[in-house]
Tab-separated table of C-alpha atoms in Angstrom:
chain	number	residue	atom	x	y	z
A	25	TYR	CA	162.486	140.506	55.057
A	26	LEU	CA	161.750	136.840	53.469
A	27	GLY	CA	162.782	135.279	56.879
A	28	SER	CA	160.380	137.586	58.388
A	29	ALA	CA	157.558	136.852	56.331
A	30	GLU	CA	158.211	133.148	56.611
A	31	PHE	CA	157.381	133.501	60.253
A	32	VAL	CA	153.777	134.408	60.110
A	33	ASN	CA	153.318	130.732	58.798
A	34	HIS	CA	156.132	128.582	60.150
A	35	ALA	CA	156.828	130.381	63.385
A	36	ARG	CA	156.680	127.204	65.581
A	37	GLU	CA	159.019	125.359	62.912
A	38	ILE	CA	161.575	128.323	62.814
A	39	ILE	CA	161.514	128.714	66.810
A	40	GLN	CA	162.041	124.917	67.351
A	41	GLU	CA	164.993	124.849	64.600
A	42	GLY	CA	166.737	127.760	66.523
A	43	TYR	CA	165.939	125.686	70.085
A	44	ASP	CA	167.728	122.272	68.812
A	45	LYS	CA	170.636	124.360	67.265
A	46	TYR	CA	171.538	126.819	69.976
A	47	GLN	CA	170.080	124.656	73.240
A	48	GLY	CA	170.912	126.422	76.569
A	49	ARG	CA	171.924	129.853	74.696
A	50	PRO	CA	170.176	132.586	73.255
A	51	PHE	CA	169.090	133.185	69.762
A	52	LYS	CA	167.269	135.967	67.749
A	53	ILE	CA	164.471	135.837	65.279
A	54	LEU	CA	163.278	138.726	63.252
A	55	MET	CA	159.637	139.548	63.551
A	56	PRO	CA	157.325	140.640	60.563
A	57	ASP	CA	157.430	144.208	61.820
A	58	GLN	CA	161.148	144.109	61.377
A	59	LYS	CA	161.748	143.926	65.220
A	60	TRP	CA	164.073	141.326	67.004
A	61	ILE	CA	163.000	139.281	69.472
A	62	VAL	CA	165.450	137.296	71.311
A	63	MET	CA	164.914	133.486	72.431
A	64	VAL	CA	166.080	132.391	75.802
A	65	THR	CA	166.627	128.656	76.059
A	66	GLY	CA	168.396	128.106	79.519
A	67	GLU	CA	167.017	127.633	83.040
A	68	ASP	CA	168.997	130.274	84.386
A	69	MET	CA	168.102	132.769	81.942
A	70	ILE	CA	164.688	132.049	82.377
A	71	ASP	CA	165.183	132.490	86.070
A	72	ASP	CA	166.725	135.868	85.319
A	73	ILE	CA	163.402	136.812	83.644
A	74	ARG	CA	161.558	135.770	86.477
A	75	LYS	CA	163.668	138.001	88.797
A	76	ALA	CA	164.179	140.889	86.785
A	77	THR	CA	162.503	144.407	87.611
A	78	ASP	CA	160.106	146.379	85.384
A	79	GLU	CA	163.029	148.666	85.203
A	80	TYR	CA	165.147	146.426	82.673
A	81	LEU	CA	162.310	143.912	81.734
A	82	GLU	CA	158.556	144.984	81.289
A	83	LEU	CA	155.874	142.465	80.408
A	84	LEU	CA	153.266	145.618	79.567
A	85	GLU	CA	155.114	147.216	77.301
A	86	ALA	CA	155.742	143.821	75.549
A	87	PHE	CA	151.822	142.873	75.599
A	88	ASN	CA	150.871	146.440	74.397
A	89	GLU	CA	153.472	145.925	71.101
A	90	PHE	CA	151.818	142.647	70.469
A	91	MET	CA	148.342	143.298	71.172
A	92	GLN	CA	148.198	146.687	69.560
A	93	THR	CA	146.361	147.933	72.694
A	94	ASP	CA	146.003	151.504	71.487
A	95	TYR	CA	144.022	150.041	68.421
A	96	THR	CA	142.502	147.069	69.668
A	97	MET	CA	141.127	148.270	73.364
A	98	GLY	CA	141.924	151.825	73.661
A	99	LYS	CA	144.983	153.964	75.263
A	100	PRO	CA	143.261	154.439	78.718
A	101	ILE	CA	143.527	150.571	78.897
A	102	ARG	CA	147.429	150.920	78.517
A	103	ILE	CA	147.639	154.129	80.658
A	104	ASN	CA	145.777	153.045	83.743
A	105	LEU	CA	145.711	149.488	85.066
A	106	TYR	CA	143.939	149.503	87.935
A	107	HIS	CA	141.602	146.584	86.539
A	108	PHE	CA	144.545	144.389	86.857
A	109	ASP	CA	144.734	144.776	90.561
A	110	VAL	CA	140.888	144.115	90.666
A	111	VAL	CA	141.800	140.712	89.190
A	112	LYS	CA	144.441	139.955	91.466
A	113	THR	CA	142.555	140.801	94.216
A	114	THR	CA	138.796	141.138	94.324
A	115	LEU	CA	137.963	138.839	91.748
A	116	THR	CA	140.167	136.060	92.844
A	117	GLY	CA	138.848	136.562	96.160
A	118	ASN	CA	135.476	136.037	95.040
A	119	ILE	CA	136.114	132.674	93.341
A	120	SER	CA	134.474	130.951	96.526
A	121	ALA	CA	131.836	133.247	97.158
A	122	ARG	CA	130.562	133.002	93.864
A	123	PHE	CA	131.218	129.404	92.875
A	124	SER	CA	127.517	128.419	93.108
A	125	ASP	CA	126.663	130.681	90.502
A	126	VAL	CA	129.750	129.423	88.278
A	127	ARG	CA	128.161	125.946	89.134
A	128	ASP	CA	124.562	126.590	88.389
A	129	GLU	CA	125.450	128.339	85.139
A	130	ILE	CA	127.892	125.175	84.005
A	131	VAL	CA	124.966	122.965	84.830
A	132	THR	CA	122.366	125.229	82.586
A	133	ALA	CA	124.660	125.917	79.642
A	134	CYS	CA	125.634	122.407	79.340
A	135	ALA	CA	121.833	121.140	79.524
A	136	GLU	CA	121.029	124.130	76.861
A	137	GLU	CA	123.938	123.932	74.539
A	138	ILE	CA	124.578	119.951	74.784
A	139	PRO	CA	121.228	118.206	75.737
A	140	ALA	CA	122.160	114.931	77.241
A	141	THR	CA	120.705	112.297	74.646
A	142	GLU	CA	120.662	108.894	74.412
A	143	ASP	CA	122.256	108.733	70.778
A	144	TRP	CA	125.343	110.132	69.963
A	145	VAL	CA	124.750	113.834	68.731
A	146	SER	CA	127.859	115.700	66.734
A	147	TYR	CA	128.682	119.499	67.492
A	148	PRO	CA	131.375	121.598	66.240
A	149	ALA	CA	133.846	121.357	69.164
A	150	LEU	CA	135.357	124.663	69.382
A	151	SER	CA	132.072	126.941	68.642
A	152	THR	CA	130.041	124.988	71.264
A	153	ALA	CA	132.880	124.942	73.831
A	154	LEU	CA	133.494	128.897	73.380
A	155	LYS	CA	129.478	129.073	74.135
A	156	VAL	CA	129.632	127.295	77.247
A	157	VAL	CA	132.853	128.922	78.392
A	158	CYS	CA	131.518	132.268	77.574
A	159	ARG	CA	128.395	131.912	79.155
A	160	THR	CA	130.253	130.327	82.698
A	161	THR	CA	132.865	133.309	82.538
A	162	ASN	CA	129.531	135.901	81.909
A	163	ARG	CA	127.560	134.841	84.807
A	164	PHE	CA	130.582	135.233	86.993
A	165	LEU	CA	131.804	138.700	85.779
A	166	VAL	CA	128.434	140.437	85.153
A	167	GLY	CA	125.683	138.371	86.078
A	168	LEU	CA	122.968	136.208	85.102
A	169	ASN	CA	121.009	138.793	82.607
A	170	PHE	CA	124.109	138.734	80.437
A	171	ILE	CA	124.988	135.090	79.921
A	172	HIS	CA	123.909	134.980	76.462
A	173	LEU	CA	126.168	138.202	75.560
A	174	ASN	CA	127.740	137.044	72.549
A	175	LEU	CA	129.593	140.379	72.122
A	176	ASN	CA	132.832	139.190	73.935
A	177	ILE	CA	133.029	136.296	72.081
A	178	GLU	CA	133.223	138.357	68.612
A	179	PHE	CA	135.463	140.982	70.314
A	180	ALA	CA	138.064	138.324	71.288
A	181	GLY	CA	138.208	137.403	67.663
A	182	ASP	CA	138.357	141.044	66.360
A	183	VAL	CA	141.309	141.785	68.843
A	184	PHE	CA	143.450	138.983	68.032
A	185	LYS	CA	142.697	139.295	64.270
A	186	ALA	CA	143.442	143.081	64.102
A	187	ALA	CA	146.517	142.761	66.203
A	188	GLY	CA	147.884	140.088	64.124
A	189	ILE	CA	147.455	142.494	61.132
A	190	ILE	CA	149.080	145.629	62.776
A	191	THR	CA	151.935	144.053	63.753
A	192	LEU	CA	152.544	142.553	60.192
A	193	PHE	CA	153.496	146.280	59.387
A	194	PRO	CA	156.556	148.395	60.523
A	195	ASP	CA	155.981	151.237	63.049
A	196	PHE	CA	155.318	153.993	60.686
A	197	LEU	CA	152.481	152.100	59.360
A	198	GLN	CA	150.885	150.961	62.188
A	199	PRO	CA	148.784	153.969	63.278
A	200	ILE	CA	147.145	153.877	59.657
A	201	VAL	CA	146.466	150.009	59.819
A	202	GLY	CA	145.211	150.477	63.293
A	203	ILE	CA	142.692	152.933	62.328
A	204	ILE	CA	141.458	150.861	59.425
A	205	VAL	CA	141.236	147.485	61.135
A	206	SER	CA	140.387	148.594	64.590
A	207	PRO	CA	137.320	146.914	66.266
A	208	LEU	CA	137.047	149.355	69.020
A	209	GLU	CA	134.353	151.865	68.241
A	210	ARG	CA	132.280	149.278	66.641
A	211	THR	CA	132.362	146.915	69.553
A	212	LEU	CA	131.965	150.067	71.899
A	213	ARG	CA	128.762	151.113	70.099
A	214	ARG	CA	127.036	147.497	70.628
A	215	ALA	CA	127.957	146.934	73.733
A	216	MET	CA	126.687	150.301	74.872
A	217	GLY	CA	123.505	149.010	74.148
A	218	HIS	CA	123.666	146.113	76.396
A	219	LEU	CA	125.751	147.548	79.418
A	220	ASP	CA	125.019	151.477	79.233
A	221	PRO	CA	121.938	151.264	81.454
A	222	ILE	CA	123.315	148.966	84.038
A	223	ILE	CA	126.420	150.725	84.358
A	224	GLN	CA	124.906	154.073	84.778
A	225	ASP	CA	122.652	152.532	87.394
A	226	ARG	CA	125.280	151.526	89.408
A	227	MET	CA	127.175	154.694	89.098
A	228	ASN	CA	124.403	156.569	90.230
A	229	ASP	CA	123.868	154.282	93.167
A	230	TYR	CA	127.569	154.767	94.220
A	231	ASP	CA	126.805	158.549	93.867
A	232	GLN	CA	123.669	158.238	95.887
A	233	TYR	CA	124.868	155.783	98.596
A	234	ASP	CA	128.550	156.753	99.052
A	235	GLY	CA	129.367	153.555	97.503
A	236	ASP	CA	127.845	151.193	99.981
A	237	TRP	CA	124.203	150.264	100.145
A	238	PRO	CA	121.976	147.002	101.036
A	239	ASP	CA	121.941	144.299	98.289
A	240	LYS	CA	124.960	145.792	96.460
A	241	PRO	CA	125.832	143.592	93.380
A	242	ASN	CA	128.810	141.657	94.011
A	243	ASP	CA	130.515	141.454	90.425
A	244	LEU	CA	132.948	142.834	88.022
A	245	ILE	CA	131.232	146.248	87.655
A	246	THR	CA	131.336	146.837	91.482
A	247	TRP	CA	134.602	145.615	92.080
A	248	LEU	CA	135.883	148.123	89.078
A	249	LEU	CA	133.627	150.870	90.921
A	250	ASP	CA	135.268	150.407	94.095
A	251	GLU	CA	138.734	150.533	92.916
A	252	ASN	CA	138.077	153.152	90.142
A	253	PRO	CA	141.107	156.100	90.192
A	254	GLN	CA	137.635	158.388	89.271
A	255	GLY	CA	138.094	161.424	86.614
A	256	GLU	CA	138.439	160.484	83.252
A	257	TYR	CA	138.324	156.762	84.077
A	258	CYS	CA	134.762	156.936	85.804
A	259	THR	CA	132.863	156.746	82.571
A	260	VAL	CA	130.326	154.273	81.181
A	261	ARG	CA	132.766	153.726	78.012
A	262	ASP	CA	136.005	153.311	80.315
A	263	LEU	CA	134.012	150.746	82.273
A	264	ILE	CA	132.956	148.644	79.344
A	265	MET	CA	136.426	148.409	77.857
A	266	ARG	CA	137.507	147.039	81.093
A	267	VAL	CA	134.534	144.591	81.531
A	268	LEU	CA	135.255	143.508	77.942
A	269	GLU	CA	139.183	143.382	77.983
A	270	ILE	CA	139.028	140.959	81.326
A	271	ASN	CA	136.270	138.845	79.590
A	272	LEU	CA	138.449	138.545	76.827
A	273	ALA	CA	141.379	137.304	78.930
A	274	ALA	CA	139.235	135.292	81.029
A	275	ILE	CA	137.533	133.007	78.808
A	276	HIS	CA	139.705	129.681	77.832
A	277	PRO	CA	137.765	127.785	75.099
A	278	THR	CA	141.045	126.276	73.937
A	279	LEU	CA	141.919	124.450	77.170
A	280	TYR	CA	138.720	122.925	77.476
A	281	THR	CA	138.146	122.011	73.699
A	282	ASN	CA	141.722	120.455	73.755
A	283	SER	CA	140.645	118.447	76.955
A	284	LEU	CA	137.693	117.352	74.993
A	285	PHE	CA	139.819	115.945	71.856
A	286	GLN	CA	142.060	113.984	74.422
A	287	LEU	CA	139.039	112.616	76.689
A	288	ALA	CA	137.850	111.366	73.331
A	289	ILE	CA	140.518	109.237	72.641
A	290	GLN	CA	141.582	108.042	75.951
A	291	PRO	CA	141.309	104.238	77.364
A	292	PRO	CA	138.295	103.364	79.156
A	293	GLU	CA	140.400	102.849	82.623
A	294	VAL	CA	141.788	106.804	82.301
A	295	VAL	CA	137.954	107.849	81.920
A	296	ALA	CA	136.829	105.299	84.824
A	297	ALA	CA	139.905	106.983	87.017
A	298	LEU	CA	138.787	110.421	86.627
A	299	ARG	CA	135.203	109.882	86.923
A	300	ALA	CA	135.792	107.783	90.032
A	301	GLU	CA	137.902	110.770	91.436
A	302	ILE	CA	135.446	113.190	90.809
A	303	GLU	CA	132.549	111.318	92.391
A	304	SER	CA	134.480	110.730	95.601
A	305	VAL	CA	135.643	114.466	96.181
A	306	ILE	CA	131.862	115.683	95.617
A	307	LYS	CA	130.563	112.953	97.596
A	308	GLN	CA	132.800	114.460	100.531
A	309	TYR	CA	133.186	118.443	99.705
A	310	ARG	CA	129.890	118.991	97.396
A	311	TRP	CA	130.292	121.300	94.463
A	312	THR	CA	132.664	123.875	96.159
A	313	LYS	CA	135.972	125.621	95.141
A	314	VAL	CA	137.508	123.274	97.795
A	315	ALA	CA	136.376	120.174	95.932
A	316	VAL	CA	137.861	121.699	92.987
A	317	GLY	CA	141.442	121.929	94.527
A	318	HIS	CA	141.250	118.021	95.509
A	319	LEU	CA	140.756	117.080	92.166
A	320	HIS	CA	144.354	115.933	91.415
A	321	LEU	CA	143.888	113.414	88.912
A	322	LEU	CA	141.688	115.695	86.730
A	323	ASP	CA	144.210	118.903	87.191
A	324	SER	CA	147.390	116.382	86.054
A	325	PHE	CA	144.936	115.521	83.056
A	326	MET	CA	144.437	119.099	82.326
A	327	LYS	CA	147.817	120.173	82.873
A	328	GLU	CA	149.297	117.561	80.606
A	329	VAL	CA	146.870	118.992	77.704
A	330	SER	CA	148.141	122.469	78.098
A	331	ARG	CA	151.609	121.029	78.367
A	332	LEU	CA	151.584	119.415	74.703
A	333	MET	CA	148.521	121.183	72.958
A	334	GLY	CA	147.834	124.751	74.584
A	335	THR	CA	151.440	126.325	74.706
A	336	ASN	CA	152.381	128.852	72.143
A	337	ALA	CA	155.562	128.892	70.326
A	338	SER	CA	157.013	131.094	72.569
A	339	VAL	CA	155.820	132.455	75.950
A	340	ILE	CA	156.817	135.061	78.668
A	341	ASP	CA	157.022	138.219	76.477
A	342	ARG	CA	159.151	140.922	77.841
A	343	LYS	CA	160.112	144.715	76.319
A	344	VAL	CA	163.842	145.447	77.001
A	345	LEU	CA	163.814	148.912	78.940
A	346	LYS	CA	167.383	149.080	79.839
A	347	ASP	CA	170.615	147.235	78.349
A	348	PHE	CA	169.900	143.861	80.203
A	349	THR	CA	172.779	141.275	80.729
A	350	PHE	CA	171.881	137.767	81.896
A	351	SER	CA	173.701	135.936	84.390
A	352	ASP	CA	175.925	134.503	81.467
A	353	GLY	CA	177.120	137.439	80.415
A	354	THR	CA	174.796	138.091	77.157
A	355	THR	CA	173.493	141.375	76.930
A	356	VAL	CA	170.085	142.280	75.266
A	357	PRO	CA	169.918	145.820	74.081
A	358	VAL	CA	167.158	148.142	74.788
A	359	GLY	CA	164.281	147.958	72.428
A	360	TYR	CA	164.556	144.226	71.640
A	361	ARG	CA	161.818	142.012	72.927
A	362	ILE	CA	162.793	138.762	75.436
A	363	ALA	CA	160.749	135.346	74.849
A	364	VAL	CA	160.802	131.925	76.068
A	365	PRO	CA	160.371	129.015	73.263
A	366	GLY	CA	157.287	127.322	75.388
A	367	TYR	CA	156.313	124.876	73.038
A	368	ALA	CA	160.108	123.428	72.513
A	369	LEU	CA	160.655	123.615	75.974
A	370	HIS	CA	157.649	121.609	76.942
A	371	ARG	CA	158.788	118.814	74.816
A	372	GLU	CA	162.295	119.122	76.001
A	373	LYS	CA	163.248	115.180	77.155
A	374	ASP	CA	165.727	116.501	79.725
A	375	ARG	CA	162.530	118.087	81.276
A	376	TYR	CA	159.809	115.438	80.890
A	377	GLN	CA	160.166	111.521	80.511
A	378	ASP	CA	158.538	110.540	77.413
A	379	ALA	CA	157.910	114.332	76.450
A	380	SER	CA	156.039	113.748	72.980
A	381	LYS	CA	153.631	111.304	74.847
A	382	PHE	CA	150.267	112.284	76.394
A	383	LYS	CA	150.483	110.602	79.918
A	384	PRO	CA	147.550	111.712	81.608
A	385	PHE	CA	148.475	111.534	85.250
A	386	ARG	CA	151.786	112.276	84.897
A	387	PHE	CA	151.548	115.494	87.383
A	388	ALA	CA	149.633	113.690	89.648
A	389	ASP	CA	152.574	110.917	89.749
A	390	MET	CA	155.030	113.897	90.331
A	391	ARG	CA	153.110	115.211	93.083
A	392	SER	CA	153.026	111.729	94.879
A	393	LYS	CA	156.579	111.489	94.945
A	394	ASP	CA	157.222	115.127	95.964
A	395	GLY	CA	154.663	115.730	98.576
A	396	GLN	CA	151.050	116.622	98.613
A	397	GLY	CA	151.626	120.606	97.861
A	398	ILE	CA	150.609	122.938	95.114
A	399	LYS	CA	153.854	122.476	93.256
A	400	HIS	CA	152.525	120.505	90.458
A	401	HIS	CA	149.072	122.088	90.196
A	402	MET	CA	148.156	123.717	86.912
A	403	PHE	CA	147.869	127.334	88.190
A	404	THR	CA	151.546	126.896	89.718
A	405	PRO	CA	154.142	128.277	87.148
A	406	SER	CA	157.576	126.833	87.141
A	407	PRO	CA	160.664	126.760	84.935
A	408	ASP	CA	159.071	123.777	83.331
A	409	PHE	CA	155.613	124.908	83.068
A	410	LEU	CA	155.207	128.095	81.442
A	411	PRO	CA	151.531	128.740	79.973
A	412	PHE	CA	150.527	131.227	82.720
A	413	GLY	CA	154.340	132.992	82.820
A	414	THR	CA	156.572	133.442	85.476
A	415	GLY	CA	157.197	135.382	88.594
A	416	LYS	CA	155.280	138.429	89.671
A	417	HIS	CA	153.721	138.893	86.090
A	418	ALA	CA	152.335	135.385	85.991
A	419	CYS	CA	148.638	135.762	84.916
A	420	PRO	CA	146.773	137.218	87.491
A	421	GLY	CA	143.566	135.396	86.393
A	422	ARG	CA	145.146	132.146	86.115
A	423	PHE	CA	143.007	130.951	89.427
A	424	PHE	CA	139.774	131.837	88.322
A	425	SER	CA	140.308	130.280	84.505
A	426	VAL	CA	141.636	126.738	86.011
A	427	ASN	CA	139.233	126.914	88.470
A	428	SER	CA	135.948	127.280	86.335
A	429	ILE	CA	137.418	124.980	83.431
A	430	LYS	CA	138.176	122.193	85.850
A	431	SER	CA	134.380	122.413	87.131
A	432	LEU	CA	133.263	122.551	83.739
A	433	PHE	CA	135.295	119.568	82.524
A	434	ALA	CA	134.300	117.689	85.749
A	435	HIS	CA	130.713	118.397	85.088
A	436	THR	CA	131.243	116.838	81.452
A	437	LEU	CA	133.142	113.740	82.575
A	438	LEU	CA	130.080	112.993	84.800
A	439	THR	CA	127.302	113.877	82.406
A	440	TYR	CA	128.536	112.518	79.012
A	441	ASP	CA	130.004	110.054	77.124
A	442	VAL	CA	132.371	111.904	74.434
A	443	LYS	CA	134.456	110.475	71.079
A	444	LEU	CA	135.767	112.086	67.934
A	445	GLU	CA	133.797	111.877	64.858
A	446	GLY	CA	134.262	108.710	62.720
A	447	ASP	CA	135.720	107.262	66.166
A	448	LYS	CA	138.987	108.589	65.011
A	449	LYS	CA	141.790	107.988	67.780
A	450	GLU	CA	143.970	110.608	66.394
A	451	ILE	CA	143.463	114.673	67.702
A	452	PRO	CA	142.410	116.703	65.239
A	453	GLU	CA	145.389	119.096	63.749
A	454	PRO	CA	145.724	122.687	65.599
A	455	VAL	CA	145.824	126.144	64.058
A	456	TRP	CA	148.848	127.923	64.136
A	457	PHE	CA	149.225	131.808	62.987
A	458	GLY	CA	152.712	133.109	63.730
A	459	ARG	CA	153.371	132.281	67.550
A	460	ASP	CA	150.068	131.385	68.580
A	461	THR	CA	148.035	128.006	68.413
A	462	GLY	CA	144.553	127.204	69.063
A	463	PRO	CA	142.241	124.072	68.496
A	464	ASN	CA	141.093	122.950	65.233
A	465	ARG	CA	138.374	124.972	63.982
A	466	THR	CA	136.385	122.666	62.469
A	467	ALA	CA	136.676	119.440	63.993
A	468	LYS	CA	133.435	118.046	65.373
A	469	ILE	CA	133.142	115.925	68.856
A	470	LEU	CA	130.025	113.806	69.453
A	471	PHE	CA	128.240	113.882	73.075
A	472	ARG	CA	125.683	111.265	74.457
A	473	LYS	CA	124.192	110.784	77.979
A	474	ARG	CA	126.811	108.891	79.883
A	475	LYS	CA	126.143	105.234	79.902
A	476	PHE	CA	128.274	103.920	82.312
């Protein structure tokens, strides 16, 4: 009990201790809710997870247990996952078609939230990044009329906070605690005021025109209705919850914030190389999805940020539905959870040369040696890079997230100079809660109009 309670404040250190002690072998940790989680460390075992069928290892069961979906987002979200298919197919397929909207909102949001001034101006890094990222995501998902909808910012925080609290308690207490701390009904009441009219009008249009009419909006609400299984899932309430959940998953201020922190302490030659690449690529391809795909130095920089700063203490959670035997003979009983020590793995000296050092063009150099494919791109999962998961359950929204944050960071590089408060050269300490990490919540970053 004492060890599981200690996990709340020192999960990273506990998992690192197990990783160092049992490297190449599994070890288990008792969680605060008195459930065991098995950490696997060998590359073969990680590949076993990738190849395992849902009959044995289930991602969504682990996700629902970790996020307490019934209480934080509602049972229908857990029972019918048609919105996952929307993200995998229609949403991802529209990244190129809707790129001009994303680009337009990046320019507008940055100009309004971070005006380019001649002198240095200080901004709270995380909250400023969250505003810009949220506006950009809203523009893509639900359109221009809802770019200032801050509800999803609050909802994301409330969901993770509530889930964190609920999982501190054993199973028999979780329903009581879940009812007390759930943000669900409060969020829905507020969201209905914003989204009810537009969703109801869209549903009426579907009925009137049998799902197809001139100027049919190309946004998330339409994509959800196109794939909607009807019945109890074709309601304003249900659609709002799915819009909020997808929005929650799509907003990634952590990567942008941490990239700003790293950019602020880089030597001039690194910044110059990034800017030169962006200017050259944009000149050839303009601001398009194709152009973003050619920003290899920028991709490498942000992937290295994610490797060192943005990876939780454990990743790739799975729930064991049937006793599962790894290729080395280790058997994990039904009911356990399995995960991989992501933070420790990303600092493993046998995987990365100078693993604890930030090397901005590490992955671009790998790409130059191994060929010009996508193997070392940020959105490509590998046994050595696991923020987006692995196998068929790799994060379906990673293409949109990487594309939009790279576009935003490229615009930032061409528009601003940045530095840390007090000209500091050390990254602000991140925040840890349990296995999860995030950027420093109070650190400030200074912006000014680009001088050179």
